[in-house]
Amino acid sequence: MVGFGLVYGGPGAVFWSSLARVTSSWVISPLMGAMVSFLVYKFIRRFVYSAPNPGQAAAAAAPIAVFLGVTGISFAAFPLSEIFPLALAQALAGGAAGAFLVDRIIQKQLGHLLVKASSTQPEPKENATHSKNIGLLFDFAGPKGTQLEIVYGVFGYMQILSACFMSFAHGGNDVANAIGPLAAALSILHGGASGTDIVIPLDVLAWGGFGIVAGLMVWGYRVIATIGKKITELTPTRGFAAEFAAAAVVLVASKLGLPISATHTLVGAVMGVGFARGLNSVRVETVREIVVSWAVTIPAGAIFAVLYTWIFTKLLSYIL
């Protein structure tokens, strides 16, 4: 966008104050994602791993997380009542319904393990939790045996929901980045004087959704491998903490109208989970490659925009 503006109108055509806000969000969003995921993972270790019965603690924590997530999405994104108390009540009702459904699923799928863990908990030493000091923070080693199976089972289901939560936030921000220029152009073609009130046709939104799904199917496996394996070692609890934290940050940014990158935020969140386990748990070389690629894409995008604008201008002037 900046490259195109510089070609057509020079430096005066670019709203530099808005650009500064966007640029600052590129730095702030990974830091916020790392900070929130660090805290979420520490809460899981403190209140789940250190509990007398980690499996029961995980089963109890899951509906709370779903309640917070569904309530946040409902209040931030869904068309609720314009009256604040009623809108809040509707969002809380949606969160409560989601929490109830998740609790029923966990009890149905993992209930036999929960009963087994409760009946055998005092005996096996493998199910006990052990504490360790990792420097700045007091941490707890994970549960073992049946307890670990329950915790990973619960957060395995939770990761499905957190991935959906993250996908929702991603569509509300990154896809909007792609649709924004198209929507502005369509608004001008239909006689819109300014870009403040843009009506986006549903078919344009559908094409944006199709594009992100097609991209995921074709090239997404490369990014999945990088984020899932090459930054830090992930487990169901760590993956949930990273996705839940990143989705929350991106959703808040979308509500504020900030076009941040969901990928930037998620990478920061994965790093935050790694830092929660110790500074050596994050692969620095992978992070360095990712940051360099972020820096390169900015001038590359501007250069290609200038090049394409020049080519299309010459072609149109020749044809017309």
PDB file of C-alpha atoms in Angstrom:
ATOM      1  CA  MET A   1       0.000   0.000   0.000  1.00  0.00           C
ATOM      2  CA  VAL A   2       2.808   2.429   0.833  1.00  0.00           C
ATOM      3  CA  GLY A   3       4.699   1.602  -2.352  1.00  0.00           C
ATOM      4  CA  PHE A   4       1.594   2.193  -4.457  1.00  0.00           C
ATOM      5  CA  GLY A   5       0.890   5.484  -2.679  1.00  0.00           C
ATOM      6  CA  LEU A   6       4.446   6.727  -3.190  1.00  0.00           C
ATOM      7  CA  VAL A   7       4.257   6.019  -6.931  1.00  0.00           C
ATOM      8  CA  TYR A   8       0.957   7.770  -7.484  1.00  0.00           C
ATOM      9  CA  GLY A   9       0.991  10.639  -5.023  1.00  0.00           C
ATOM     10  CA  GLY A  10       4.457  10.885  -3.527  1.00  0.00           C
ATOM     11  CA  PRO A  11       5.176  11.075   0.208  1.00  0.00           C
ATOM     12  CA  GLY A  12       2.144  13.297   0.796  1.00  0.00           C
ATOM     13  CA  ALA A  13      -0.211  10.539  -0.315  1.00  0.00           C
ATOM     14  CA  VAL A  14       0.755   8.287   2.599  1.00  0.00           C
ATOM     15  CA  PHE A  15      -0.846   8.811   6.020  1.00  0.00           C
ATOM     16  CA  TRP A  16       2.356   8.406   7.993  1.00  0.00           C
ATOM     17  CA  SER A  17       0.668   8.643  11.397  1.00  0.00           C
ATOM     18  CA  SER A  18      -1.556   5.666  10.578  1.00  0.00           C
ATOM     19  CA  LEU A  19       1.463   3.824   9.219  1.00  0.00           C
ATOM     20  CA  ALA A  20       3.351   4.457  12.452  1.00  0.00           C
ATOM     21  CA  ARG A  21       0.493   2.918  14.422  1.00  0.00           C
ATOM     22  CA  VAL A  22       0.482  -0.140  12.183  1.00  0.00           C
ATOM     23  CA  THR A  23       4.268  -0.509  12.324  1.00  0.00           C
ATOM     24  CA  SER A  24       4.338  -0.255  16.091  1.00  0.00           C
ATOM     25  CA  SER A  25       1.744  -3.037  16.284  1.00  0.00           C
ATOM     26  CA  TRP A  26       4.168  -5.364  14.451  1.00  0.00           C
ATOM     27  CA  VAL A  27       6.531  -5.042  17.390  1.00  0.00           C
ATOM     28  CA  ILE A  28       3.953  -4.837  20.168  1.00  0.00           C
ATOM     29  CA  SER A  29       1.802  -7.808  19.069  1.00  0.00           C
ATOM     30  CA  PRO A  30       4.530 -10.517  19.316  1.00  0.00           C
ATOM     31  CA  LEU A  31       5.595  -9.115  22.676  1.00  0.00           C
ATOM     32  CA  MET A  32       1.994  -9.127  23.903  1.00  0.00           C
ATOM     33  CA  GLY A  33       1.480 -12.650  22.565  1.00  0.00           C
ATOM     34  CA  ALA A  34       4.623 -13.850  24.347  1.00  0.00           C
ATOM     35  CA  MET A  35       3.633 -12.154  27.597  1.00  0.00           C
ATOM     36  CA  VAL A  36       0.071 -13.499  27.644  1.00  0.00           C
ATOM     37  CA  SER A  37       1.087 -17.050  26.642  1.00  0.00           C
ATOM     38  CA  PHE A  38       3.806 -17.019  29.307  1.00  0.00           C
ATOM     39  CA  LEU A  39       1.189 -16.163  31.942  1.00  0.00           C
ATOM     40  CA  VAL A  40      -1.399 -18.652  30.623  1.00  0.00           C
ATOM     41  CA  TYR A  41       1.129 -21.494  30.636  1.00  0.00           C
ATOM     42  CA  LYS A  42       2.348 -20.561  34.105  1.00  0.00           C
ATOM     43  CA  PHE A  43      -1.251 -20.596  35.346  1.00  0.00           C
ATOM     44  CA  ILE A  44      -1.693 -24.082  33.874  1.00  0.00           C
ATOM     45  CA  ARG A  45       1.446 -25.338  35.592  1.00  0.00           C
ATOM     46  CA  ARG A  46       0.591 -23.633  38.863  1.00  0.00           C
ATOM     47  CA  PHE A  47      -3.064 -24.624  39.161  1.00  0.00           C
ATOM     48  CA  VAL A  48      -3.147 -27.869  37.129  1.00  0.00           C
ATOM     49  CA  TYR A  49       0.257 -29.536  37.324  1.00  0.00           C
ATOM     50  CA  SER A  50       0.761 -28.711  41.009  1.00  0.00           C
ATOM     51  CA  ALA A  51      -2.750 -29.777  42.039  1.00  0.00           C
ATOM     52  CA  PRO A  52      -3.189 -32.925  44.192  1.00  0.00           C
ATOM     53  CA  ASN A  53      -5.142 -34.428  41.286  1.00  0.00           C
ATOM     54  CA  PRO A  54      -3.894 -32.810  38.028  1.00  0.00           C
ATOM     55  CA  GLY A  55      -6.442 -34.680  35.907  1.00  0.00           C
ATOM     56  CA  GLN A  56      -9.392 -33.373  37.894  1.00  0.00           C
ATOM     57  CA  ALA A  57      -7.828 -29.897  37.903  1.00  0.00           C
ATOM     58  CA  ALA A  58      -7.496 -29.966  34.103  1.00  0.00           C
ATOM     59  CA  ALA A  59     -11.091 -31.135  33.709  1.00  0.00           C
ATOM     60  CA  ALA A  60     -12.219 -28.280  35.954  1.00  0.00           C
ATOM     61  CA  ALA A  61     -10.051 -25.646  34.224  1.00  0.00           C
ATOM     62  CA  ALA A  62     -11.198 -26.493  30.693  1.00  0.00           C
ATOM     63  CA  PRO A  63     -14.792 -25.186  31.027  1.00  0.00           C
ATOM     64  CA  ILE A  64     -13.448 -21.984  32.597  1.00  0.00           C
ATOM     65  CA  ALA A  65     -11.150 -21.375  29.608  1.00  0.00           C
ATOM     66  CA  VAL A  66     -13.992 -22.097  27.170  1.00  0.00           C
ATOM     67  CA  PHE A  67     -16.292 -19.760  29.111  1.00  0.00           C
ATOM     68  CA  LEU A  68     -13.754 -16.927  28.851  1.00  0.00           C
ATOM     69  CA  GLY A  69     -13.028 -17.573  25.174  1.00  0.00           C
ATOM     70  CA  VAL A  70     -16.628 -17.896  23.986  1.00  0.00           C
ATOM     71  CA  THR A  71     -17.732 -14.923  26.081  1.00  0.00           C
ATOM     72  CA  GLY A  72     -14.921 -12.796  24.647  1.00  0.00           C
ATOM     73  CA  ILE A  73     -15.688 -13.750  21.043  1.00  0.00           C
ATOM     74  CA  SER A  74     -19.420 -13.259  21.536  1.00  0.00           C
ATOM     75  CA  PHE A  75     -19.016  -9.845  23.112  1.00  0.00           C
ATOM     76  CA  ALA A  76     -16.376  -8.631  20.650  1.00  0.00           C
ATOM     77  CA  ALA A  77     -17.641  -9.998  17.346  1.00  0.00           C
ATOM     78  CA  PHE A  78     -21.259 -11.144  17.374  1.00  0.00           C
ATOM     79  CA  PRO A  79     -24.208  -8.801  16.732  1.00  0.00           C
ATOM     80  CA  LEU A  80     -25.566  -8.550  20.271  1.00  0.00           C
ATOM     81  CA  SER A  81     -27.961  -6.056  21.805  1.00  0.00           C
ATOM     82  CA  GLU A  82     -26.975  -2.388  21.711  1.00  0.00           C
ATOM     83  CA  ILE A  83     -27.814  -2.149  25.416  1.00  0.00           C
ATOM     84  CA  PHE A  84     -24.584  -2.954  27.262  1.00  0.00           C
ATOM     85  CA  PRO A  85     -26.040  -4.953  30.204  1.00  0.00           C
ATOM     86  CA  LEU A  86     -28.157  -7.063  27.851  1.00  0.00           C
ATOM     87  CA  ALA A  87     -25.239  -7.601  25.439  1.00  0.00           C
ATOM     88  CA  LEU A  88     -23.044  -8.666  28.333  1.00  0.00           C
ATOM     89  CA  ALA A  89     -25.718 -11.076  29.547  1.00  0.00           C
ATOM     90  CA  GLN A  90     -26.010 -12.593  26.050  1.00  0.00           C
ATOM     91  CA  ALA A  91     -22.230 -13.045  25.814  1.00  0.00           C
ATOM     92  CA  LEU A  92     -22.096 -14.628  29.267  1.00  0.00           C
ATOM     93  CA  ALA A  93     -24.943 -16.977  28.303  1.00  0.00           C
ATOM     94  CA  GLY A  94     -23.021 -18.084  25.210  1.00  0.00           C
ATOM     95  CA  GLY A  95     -19.910 -18.662  27.296  1.00  0.00           C
ATOM     96  CA  ALA A  96     -21.857 -20.673  29.863  1.00  0.00           C
ATOM     97  CA  ALA A  97     -23.390 -22.851  27.137  1.00  0.00           C
ATOM     98  CA  GLY A  98     -19.952 -23.519  25.638  1.00  0.00           C
ATOM     99  CA  ALA A  99     -18.498 -24.373  29.042  1.00  0.00           C
ATOM    100  CA  PHE A 100     -21.342 -26.802  29.751  1.00  0.00           C
ATOM    101  CA  LEU A 101     -20.893 -28.607  26.405  1.00  0.00           C
ATOM    102  CA  VAL A 102     -17.135 -28.950  26.871  1.00  0.00           C
ATOM    103  CA  ASP A 103     -17.604 -30.273  30.400  1.00  0.00           C
ATOM    104  CA  ARG A 104     -20.049 -32.900  29.114  1.00  0.00           C
ATOM    105  CA  ILE A 105     -17.642 -33.959  26.338  1.00  0.00           C
ATOM    106  CA  ILE A 106     -14.719 -34.302  28.745  1.00  0.00           C
ATOM    107  CA  GLN A 107     -16.771 -36.311  31.219  1.00  0.00           C
ATOM    108  CA  LYS A 108     -18.012 -38.598  28.439  1.00  0.00           C
ATOM    109  CA  GLN A 109     -14.646 -39.146  26.737  1.00  0.00           C
ATOM    110  CA  LEU A 110     -12.319 -39.136  29.761  1.00  0.00           C
ATOM    111  CA  GLY A 111     -14.663 -39.995  32.628  1.00  0.00           C
ATOM    112  CA  HIS A 112     -13.294 -43.536  33.023  1.00  0.00           C
ATOM    113  CA  LEU A 113      -9.748 -42.176  33.369  1.00  0.00           C
ATOM    114  CA  LEU A 114     -10.886 -39.575  35.886  1.00  0.00           C
ATOM    115  CA  VAL A 115     -12.480 -42.309  38.006  1.00  0.00           C
ATOM    116  CA  LYS A 116      -9.373 -44.464  37.704  1.00  0.00           C
ATOM    117  CA  ALA A 117      -7.074 -41.590  38.698  1.00  0.00           C
ATOM    118  CA  SER A 118      -9.237 -40.699  41.672  1.00  0.00           C
ATOM    119  CA  SER A 119      -9.280 -44.265  42.961  1.00  0.00           C
ATOM    120  CA  THR A 120      -5.549 -44.921  42.517  1.00  0.00           C
ATOM    121  CA  GLN A 121      -4.127 -41.461  43.132  1.00  0.00           C
ATOM    122  CA  PRO A 122      -2.545 -41.993  46.581  1.00  0.00           C
ATOM    123  CA  GLU A 123      -0.706 -45.179  45.579  1.00  0.00           C
ATOM    124  CA  PRO A 124       1.480 -44.809  42.478  1.00  0.00           C
ATOM    125  CA  LYS A 125       4.420 -42.497  42.732  1.00  0.00           C
ATOM    126  CA  GLU A 126       4.393 -41.983  38.989  1.00  0.00           C
ATOM    127  CA  ASN A 127       1.231 -39.912  39.302  1.00  0.00           C
ATOM    128  CA  ALA A 128       2.719 -37.446  41.748  1.00  0.00           C
ATOM    129  CA  THR A 129       3.975 -34.015  40.761  1.00  0.00           C
ATOM    130  CA  HIS A 130       7.476 -32.850  41.559  1.00  0.00           C
ATOM    131  CA  SER A 131       8.621 -29.286  42.020  1.00  0.00           C
ATOM    132  CA  LYS A 132      11.799 -27.773  40.701  1.00  0.00           C
ATOM    133  CA  ASN A 133      13.384 -24.355  40.695  1.00  0.00           C
ATOM    134  CA  ILE A 134      14.307 -23.059  37.236  1.00  0.00           C
ATOM    135  CA  GLY A 135      15.824 -19.756  38.297  1.00  0.00           C
ATOM    136  CA  LEU A 136      13.567 -16.727  38.317  1.00  0.00           C
ATOM    137  CA  LEU A 137      10.320 -18.635  38.712  1.00  0.00           C
ATOM    138  CA  PHE A 138       9.236 -21.626  40.771  1.00  0.00           C
ATOM    139  CA  ASP A 139       8.011 -24.323  38.428  1.00  0.00           C
ATOM    140  CA  PHE A 140       6.415 -27.748  38.697  1.00  0.00           C
ATOM    141  CA  ALA A 141       7.368 -30.837  36.768  1.00  0.00           C
ATOM    142  CA  GLY A 142       4.458 -32.397  34.961  1.00  0.00           C
ATOM    143  CA  PRO A 143       2.312 -35.263  36.226  1.00  0.00           C
ATOM    144  CA  LYS A 144       3.031 -38.828  35.156  1.00  0.00           C
ATOM    145  CA  GLY A 145       1.098 -41.915  34.181  1.00  0.00           C
ATOM    146  CA  THR A 146      -2.680 -41.746  34.193  1.00  0.00           C
ATOM    147  CA  GLN A 147      -2.707 -38.165  35.413  1.00  0.00           C
ATOM    148  CA  LEU A 148      -0.590 -37.050  32.451  1.00  0.00           C
ATOM    149  CA  GLU A 149      -2.853 -38.988  30.073  1.00  0.00           C
ATOM    150  CA  ILE A 150      -5.881 -37.129  31.445  1.00  0.00           C
ATOM    151  CA  VAL A 151      -4.219 -33.709  31.334  1.00  0.00           C
ATOM    152  CA  TYR A 152      -3.065 -34.199  27.742  1.00  0.00           C
ATOM    153  CA  GLY A 153      -6.452 -35.637  26.799  1.00  0.00           C
ATOM    154  CA  VAL A 154      -8.294 -32.613  28.208  1.00  0.00           C
ATOM    155  CA  PHE A 155      -5.984 -30.101  26.587  1.00  0.00           C
ATOM    156  CA  GLY A 156      -6.023 -32.082  23.349  1.00  0.00           C
ATOM    157  CA  TYR A 157      -9.739 -31.306  23.109  1.00  0.00           C
ATOM    158  CA  MET A 158      -9.045 -27.762  24.256  1.00  0.00           C
ATOM    159  CA  GLN A 159      -6.501 -27.299  21.489  1.00  0.00           C
ATOM    160  CA  ILE A 160      -9.160 -28.022  18.888  1.00  0.00           C
ATOM    161  CA  LEU A 161     -11.195 -25.170  20.316  1.00  0.00           C
ATOM    162  CA  SER A 162      -8.196 -22.868  20.717  1.00  0.00           C
ATOM    163  CA  ALA A 163      -7.212 -23.539  17.083  1.00  0.00           C
ATOM    164  CA  CYS A 164     -10.751 -22.568  16.035  1.00  0.00           C
ATOM    165  CA  PHE A 165     -10.494 -19.510  18.280  1.00  0.00           C
ATOM    166  CA  MET A 166      -7.190 -18.563  16.644  1.00  0.00           C
ATOM    167  CA  SER A 167      -8.582 -19.192  13.143  1.00  0.00           C
ATOM    168  CA  PHE A 168     -11.539 -16.936  13.915  1.00  0.00           C
ATOM    169  CA  ALA A 169      -9.218 -14.169  15.123  1.00  0.00           C
ATOM    170  CA  HIS A 170      -6.945 -14.719  12.118  1.00  0.00           C
ATOM    171  CA  GLY A 171      -9.848 -14.356   9.707  1.00  0.00           C
ATOM    172  CA  GLY A 172     -10.980 -11.215  11.519  1.00  0.00           C
ATOM    173  CA  ASN A 173      -7.581  -9.592  11.013  1.00  0.00           C
ATOM    174  CA  ASP A 174      -5.279 -11.015   8.350  1.00  0.00           C
ATOM    175  CA  VAL A 175      -8.025 -11.800   5.817  1.00  0.00           C
ATOM    176  CA  ALA A 176      -9.394  -8.326   6.450  1.00  0.00           C
ATOM    177  CA  ASN A 177      -5.955  -6.989   5.472  1.00  0.00           C
ATOM    178  CA  ALA A 178      -6.316  -8.604   2.061  1.00  0.00           C
ATOM    179  CA  ILE A 179      -9.950  -7.626   1.550  1.00  0.00           C
ATOM    180  CA  GLY A 180      -9.399  -4.008   2.708  1.00  0.00           C
ATOM    181  CA  PRO A 181      -7.893  -2.617  -0.538  1.00  0.00           C
ATOM    182  CA  LEU A 182     -10.450  -4.481  -2.664  1.00  0.00           C
ATOM    183  CA  ALA A 183     -13.339  -3.215  -0.543  1.00  0.00           C
ATOM    184  CA  ALA A 184     -12.050   0.367  -0.769  1.00  0.00           C
ATOM    185  CA  ALA A 185     -11.740   0.103  -4.570  1.00  0.00           C
ATOM    186  CA  LEU A 186     -15.260  -1.325  -4.884  1.00  0.00           C
ATOM    187  CA  SER A 187     -16.595   1.458  -2.690  1.00  0.00           C
ATOM    188  CA  ILE A 188     -15.082   4.069  -5.026  1.00  0.00           C
ATOM    189  CA  LEU A 189     -16.428   2.285  -8.099  1.00  0.00           C
ATOM    190  CA  HIS A 190     -19.899   2.365  -6.573  1.00  0.00           C
ATOM    191  CA  GLY A 191     -19.722   6.079  -5.838  1.00  0.00           C
ATOM    192  CA  GLY A 192     -18.427   6.072  -2.273  1.00  0.00           C
ATOM    193  CA  ALA A 193     -16.744   9.371  -1.431  1.00  0.00           C
ATOM    194  CA  SER A 194     -14.669   8.147   1.471  1.00  0.00           C
ATOM    195  CA  GLY A 195     -13.423   4.889   2.932  1.00  0.00           C
ATOM    196  CA  THR A 196     -14.892   5.435   6.388  1.00  0.00           C
ATOM    197  CA  ASP A 197     -18.180   3.672   5.611  1.00  0.00           C
ATOM    198  CA  ILE A 198     -17.401   0.729   3.360  1.00  0.00           C
ATOM    199  CA  VAL A 199     -20.087  -1.816   2.547  1.00  0.00           C
ATOM    200  CA  ILE A 200     -18.418  -5.134   1.765  1.00  0.00           C
ATOM    201  CA  PRO A 201     -20.423  -7.530  -0.446  1.00  0.00           C
ATOM    202  CA  LEU A 202     -20.796 -11.039   0.914  1.00  0.00           C
ATOM    203  CA  ASP A 203     -19.267 -12.579  -2.202  1.00  0.00           C
ATOM    204  CA  VAL A 204     -16.075 -10.574  -1.595  1.00  0.00           C
ATOM    205  CA  LEU A 205     -15.922 -11.916   1.957  1.00  0.00           C
ATOM    206  CA  ALA A 206     -16.503 -15.426   0.590  1.00  0.00           C
ATOM    207  CA  TRP A 207     -13.569 -15.060  -1.809  1.00  0.00           C
ATOM    208  CA  GLY A 208     -11.391 -13.951   1.086  1.00  0.00           C
ATOM    209  CA  GLY A 209     -12.421 -17.025   3.075  1.00  0.00           C
ATOM    210  CA  PHE A 210     -11.817 -19.268   0.070  1.00  0.00           C
ATOM    211  CA  GLY A 211      -8.364 -17.758  -0.410  1.00  0.00           C
ATOM    212  CA  ILE A 212      -7.207 -18.405   3.149  1.00  0.00           C
ATOM    213  CA  VAL A 213      -8.477 -22.001   3.090  1.00  0.00           C
ATOM    214  CA  ALA A 214      -6.860 -22.679  -0.293  1.00  0.00           C
ATOM    215  CA  GLY A 215      -3.569 -21.206   0.917  1.00  0.00           C
ATOM    216  CA  LEU A 216      -3.677 -23.372   4.028  1.00  0.00           C
ATOM    217  CA  MET A 217      -4.263 -26.504   1.933  1.00  0.00           C
ATOM    218  CA  VAL A 218      -1.477 -25.740  -0.571  1.00  0.00           C
ATOM    219  CA  TRP A 219       1.342 -24.107   1.430  1.00  0.00           C
ATOM    220  CA  GLY A 220       0.155 -24.198   5.004  1.00  0.00           C
ATOM    221  CA  TYR A 221       2.038 -27.380   5.918  1.00  0.00           C
ATOM    222  CA  ARG A 222       5.351 -25.514   5.720  1.00  0.00           C
ATOM    223  CA  VAL A 223       4.265 -22.891   8.237  1.00  0.00           C
ATOM    224  CA  ILE A 224       2.661 -25.593  10.404  1.00  0.00           C
ATOM    225  CA  ALA A 225       5.988 -27.418  10.553  1.00  0.00           C
ATOM    226  CA  THR A 226       7.923 -24.253  11.410  1.00  0.00           C
ATOM    227  CA  ILE A 227       5.651 -23.020  14.184  1.00  0.00           C
ATOM    228  CA  GLY A 228       4.749 -26.467  15.492  1.00  0.00           C
ATOM    229  CA  LYS A 229       8.217 -28.048  15.601  1.00  0.00           C
ATOM    230  CA  LYS A 230      11.083 -25.640  14.987  1.00  0.00           C
ATOM    231  CA  ILE A 231      10.613 -22.873  17.592  1.00  0.00           C
ATOM    232  CA  THR A 232      10.146 -24.885  20.772  1.00  0.00           C
ATOM    233  CA  GLU A 233       8.860 -28.297  21.831  1.00  0.00           C
ATOM    234  CA  LEU A 234       5.071 -28.190  22.059  1.00  0.00           C
ATOM    235  CA  THR A 235       2.649 -30.394  23.995  1.00  0.00           C
ATOM    236  CA  PRO A 236      -1.156 -30.088  24.240  1.00  0.00           C
ATOM    237  CA  THR A 237      -0.870 -27.750  27.244  1.00  0.00           C
ATOM    238  CA  ARG A 238       1.797 -25.569  25.643  1.00  0.00           C
ATOM    239  CA  GLY A 239      -0.014 -25.478  22.309  1.00  0.00           C
ATOM    240  CA  PHE A 240      -3.252 -24.487  23.988  1.00  0.00           C
ATOM    241  CA  ALA A 241      -1.539 -21.712  25.960  1.00  0.00           C
ATOM    242  CA  ALA A 242       0.074 -20.303  22.796  1.00  0.00           C
ATOM    243  CA  GLU A 243      -3.087 -20.422  20.659  1.00  0.00           C
ATOM    244  CA  PHE A 244      -5.404 -19.134  23.367  1.00  0.00           C
ATOM    245  CA  ALA A 245      -3.080 -16.220  24.167  1.00  0.00           C
ATOM    246  CA  ALA A 246      -2.445 -15.298  20.526  1.00  0.00           C
ATOM    247  CA  ALA A 247      -6.139 -15.447  19.664  1.00  0.00           C
ATOM    248  CA  ALA A 248      -7.009 -13.185  22.594  1.00  0.00           C
ATOM    249  CA  VAL A 249      -4.405 -10.597  21.547  1.00  0.00           C
ATOM    250  CA  VAL A 250      -5.453 -10.668  17.874  1.00  0.00           C
ATOM    251  CA  LEU A 251      -9.139 -10.430  18.753  1.00  0.00           C
ATOM    252  CA  VAL A 252      -8.557  -7.366  20.926  1.00  0.00           C
ATOM    253  CA  ALA A 253      -6.504  -5.785  18.131  1.00  0.00           C
ATOM    254  CA  SER A 254      -9.245  -6.524  15.593  1.00  0.00           C
ATOM    255  CA  LYS A 255     -11.807  -4.898  17.887  1.00  0.00           C
ATOM    256  CA  LEU A 256      -9.568  -1.796  18.015  1.00  0.00           C
ATOM    257  CA  GLY A 257      -9.112  -1.826  14.226  1.00  0.00           C
ATOM    258  CA  LEU A 258      -5.369  -2.548  14.348  1.00  0.00           C
ATOM    259  CA  PRO A 259      -4.177  -4.580  11.311  1.00  0.00           C
ATOM    260  CA  ILE A 260      -1.623  -6.684  13.164  1.00  0.00           C
ATOM    261  CA  SER A 261      -0.306 -10.005  11.908  1.00  0.00           C
ATOM    262  CA  ALA A 262      -1.810 -13.069  13.526  1.00  0.00           C
ATOM    263  CA  THR A 263       1.306 -14.987  12.514  1.00  0.00           C
ATOM    264  CA  HIS A 264       3.569 -12.479  14.279  1.00  0.00           C
ATOM    265  CA  THR A 265       1.439 -12.777  17.389  1.00  0.00           C
ATOM    266  CA  LEU A 266       1.323 -16.575  17.341  1.00  0.00           C
ATOM    267  CA  VAL A 267       5.081 -16.848  16.855  1.00  0.00           C
ATOM    268  CA  GLY A 268       5.540 -14.540  19.841  1.00  0.00           C
ATOM    269  CA  ALA A 269       3.089 -16.654  21.847  1.00  0.00           C
ATOM    270  CA  VAL A 270       4.952 -19.867  21.035  1.00  0.00           C
ATOM    271  CA  MET A 271       8.179 -18.182  22.110  1.00  0.00           C
ATOM    272  CA  GLY A 272       6.497 -17.091  25.350  1.00  0.00           C
ATOM    273  CA  VAL A 273       5.579 -20.699  26.128  1.00  0.00           C
ATOM    274  CA  GLY A 274       9.163 -21.695  25.439  1.00  0.00           C
ATOM    275  CA  PHE A 275      10.530 -18.959  27.709  1.00  0.00           C
ATOM    276  CA  ALA A 276       8.197 -20.191  30.460  1.00  0.00           C
ATOM    277  CA  ARG A 277      10.189 -23.439  30.424  1.00  0.00           C
ATOM    278  CA  GLY A 278      13.573 -21.691  30.355  1.00  0.00           C
ATOM    279  CA  LEU A 279      15.517 -19.445  27.989  1.00  0.00           C
ATOM    280  CA  ASN A 280      17.282 -22.430  26.406  1.00  0.00           C
ATOM    281  CA  SER A 281      13.959 -23.979  25.339  1.00  0.00           C
ATOM    282  CA  VAL A 282      13.578 -21.606  22.358  1.00  0.00           C
ATOM    283  CA  ARG A 283      15.588 -22.270  19.185  1.00  0.00           C
ATOM    284  CA  VAL A 284      17.261 -18.931  18.552  1.00  0.00           C
ATOM    285  CA  GLU A 285      18.309 -19.721  14.975  1.00  0.00           C
ATOM    286  CA  THR A 286      14.708 -20.379  13.920  1.00  0.00           C
ATOM    287  CA  VAL A 287      13.492 -17.185  15.567  1.00  0.00           C
ATOM    288  CA  ARG A 288      16.291 -15.238  13.856  1.00  0.00           C
ATOM    289  CA  GLU A 289      15.258 -16.586  10.440  1.00  0.00           C
ATOM    290  CA  ILE A 290      11.617 -15.668  11.093  1.00  0.00           C
ATOM    291  CA  VAL A 291      12.451 -12.108  12.185  1.00  0.00           C
ATOM    292  CA  VAL A 292      14.720 -11.591   9.169  1.00  0.00           C
ATOM    293  CA  SER A 293      11.945 -12.805   6.866  1.00  0.00           C
ATOM    294  CA  TRP A 294       9.526 -10.338   8.476  1.00  0.00           C
ATOM    295  CA  ALA A 295      11.981  -7.479   7.880  1.00  0.00           C
ATOM    296  CA  VAL A 296      12.646  -8.503   4.258  1.00  0.00           C
ATOM    297  CA  THR A 297       8.981  -8.764   3.259  1.00  0.00           C
ATOM    298  CA  ILE A 298       8.314  -5.083   4.081  1.00  0.00           C
ATOM    299  CA  PRO A 299      10.663  -3.469   1.501  1.00  0.00           C
ATOM    300  CA  ALA A 300      10.055  -6.374  -0.888  1.00  0.00           C
ATOM    301  CA  GLY A 301       6.325  -5.688  -0.829  1.00  0.00           C
ATOM    302  CA  ALA A 302       6.920  -1.978  -1.485  1.00  0.00           C
ATOM    303  CA  ILE A 303       9.337  -2.664  -4.353  1.00  0.00           C
ATOM    304  CA  PHE A 304       6.972  -5.107  -6.062  1.00  0.00           C
ATOM    305  CA  ALA A 305       4.066  -2.673  -5.636  1.00  0.00           C
ATOM    306  CA  VAL A 306       6.115   0.065  -7.330  1.00  0.00           C
ATOM    307  CA  LEU A 307       7.131  -2.322 -10.118  1.00  0.00           C
ATOM    308  CA  TYR A 308       3.634  -3.640 -10.762  1.00  0.00           C
ATOM    309  CA  THR A 309       2.145  -0.142 -10.672  1.00  0.00           C
ATOM    310  CA  TRP A 310       4.683   1.063 -13.240  1.00  0.00           C
ATOM    311  CA  ILE A 311       4.067  -1.963 -15.500  1.00  0.00           C
ATOM    312  CA  PHE A 312       0.271  -1.726 -15.383  1.00  0.00           C
ATOM    313  CA  THR A 313       0.372   2.046 -15.922  1.00  0.00           C
ATOM    314  CA  LYS A 314       2.521   1.631 -19.029  1.00  0.00           C
ATOM    315  CA  LEU A 315       0.331  -1.188 -20.334  1.00  0.00           C
ATOM    316  CA  LEU A 316      -2.906   0.730 -19.797  1.00  0.00           C
ATOM    317  CA  SER A 317      -1.519   3.886 -21.415  1.00  0.00           C
ATOM    318  CA  TYR A 318      -0.407   1.818 -24.425  1.00  0.00           C
ATOM    319  CA  ILE A 319      -3.750   0.001 -24.715  1.00  0.00           C
ATOM    320  CA  LEU A 320      -5.956   3.035 -24.173  1.00  0.00           C
TER     321      LEU A 320
END
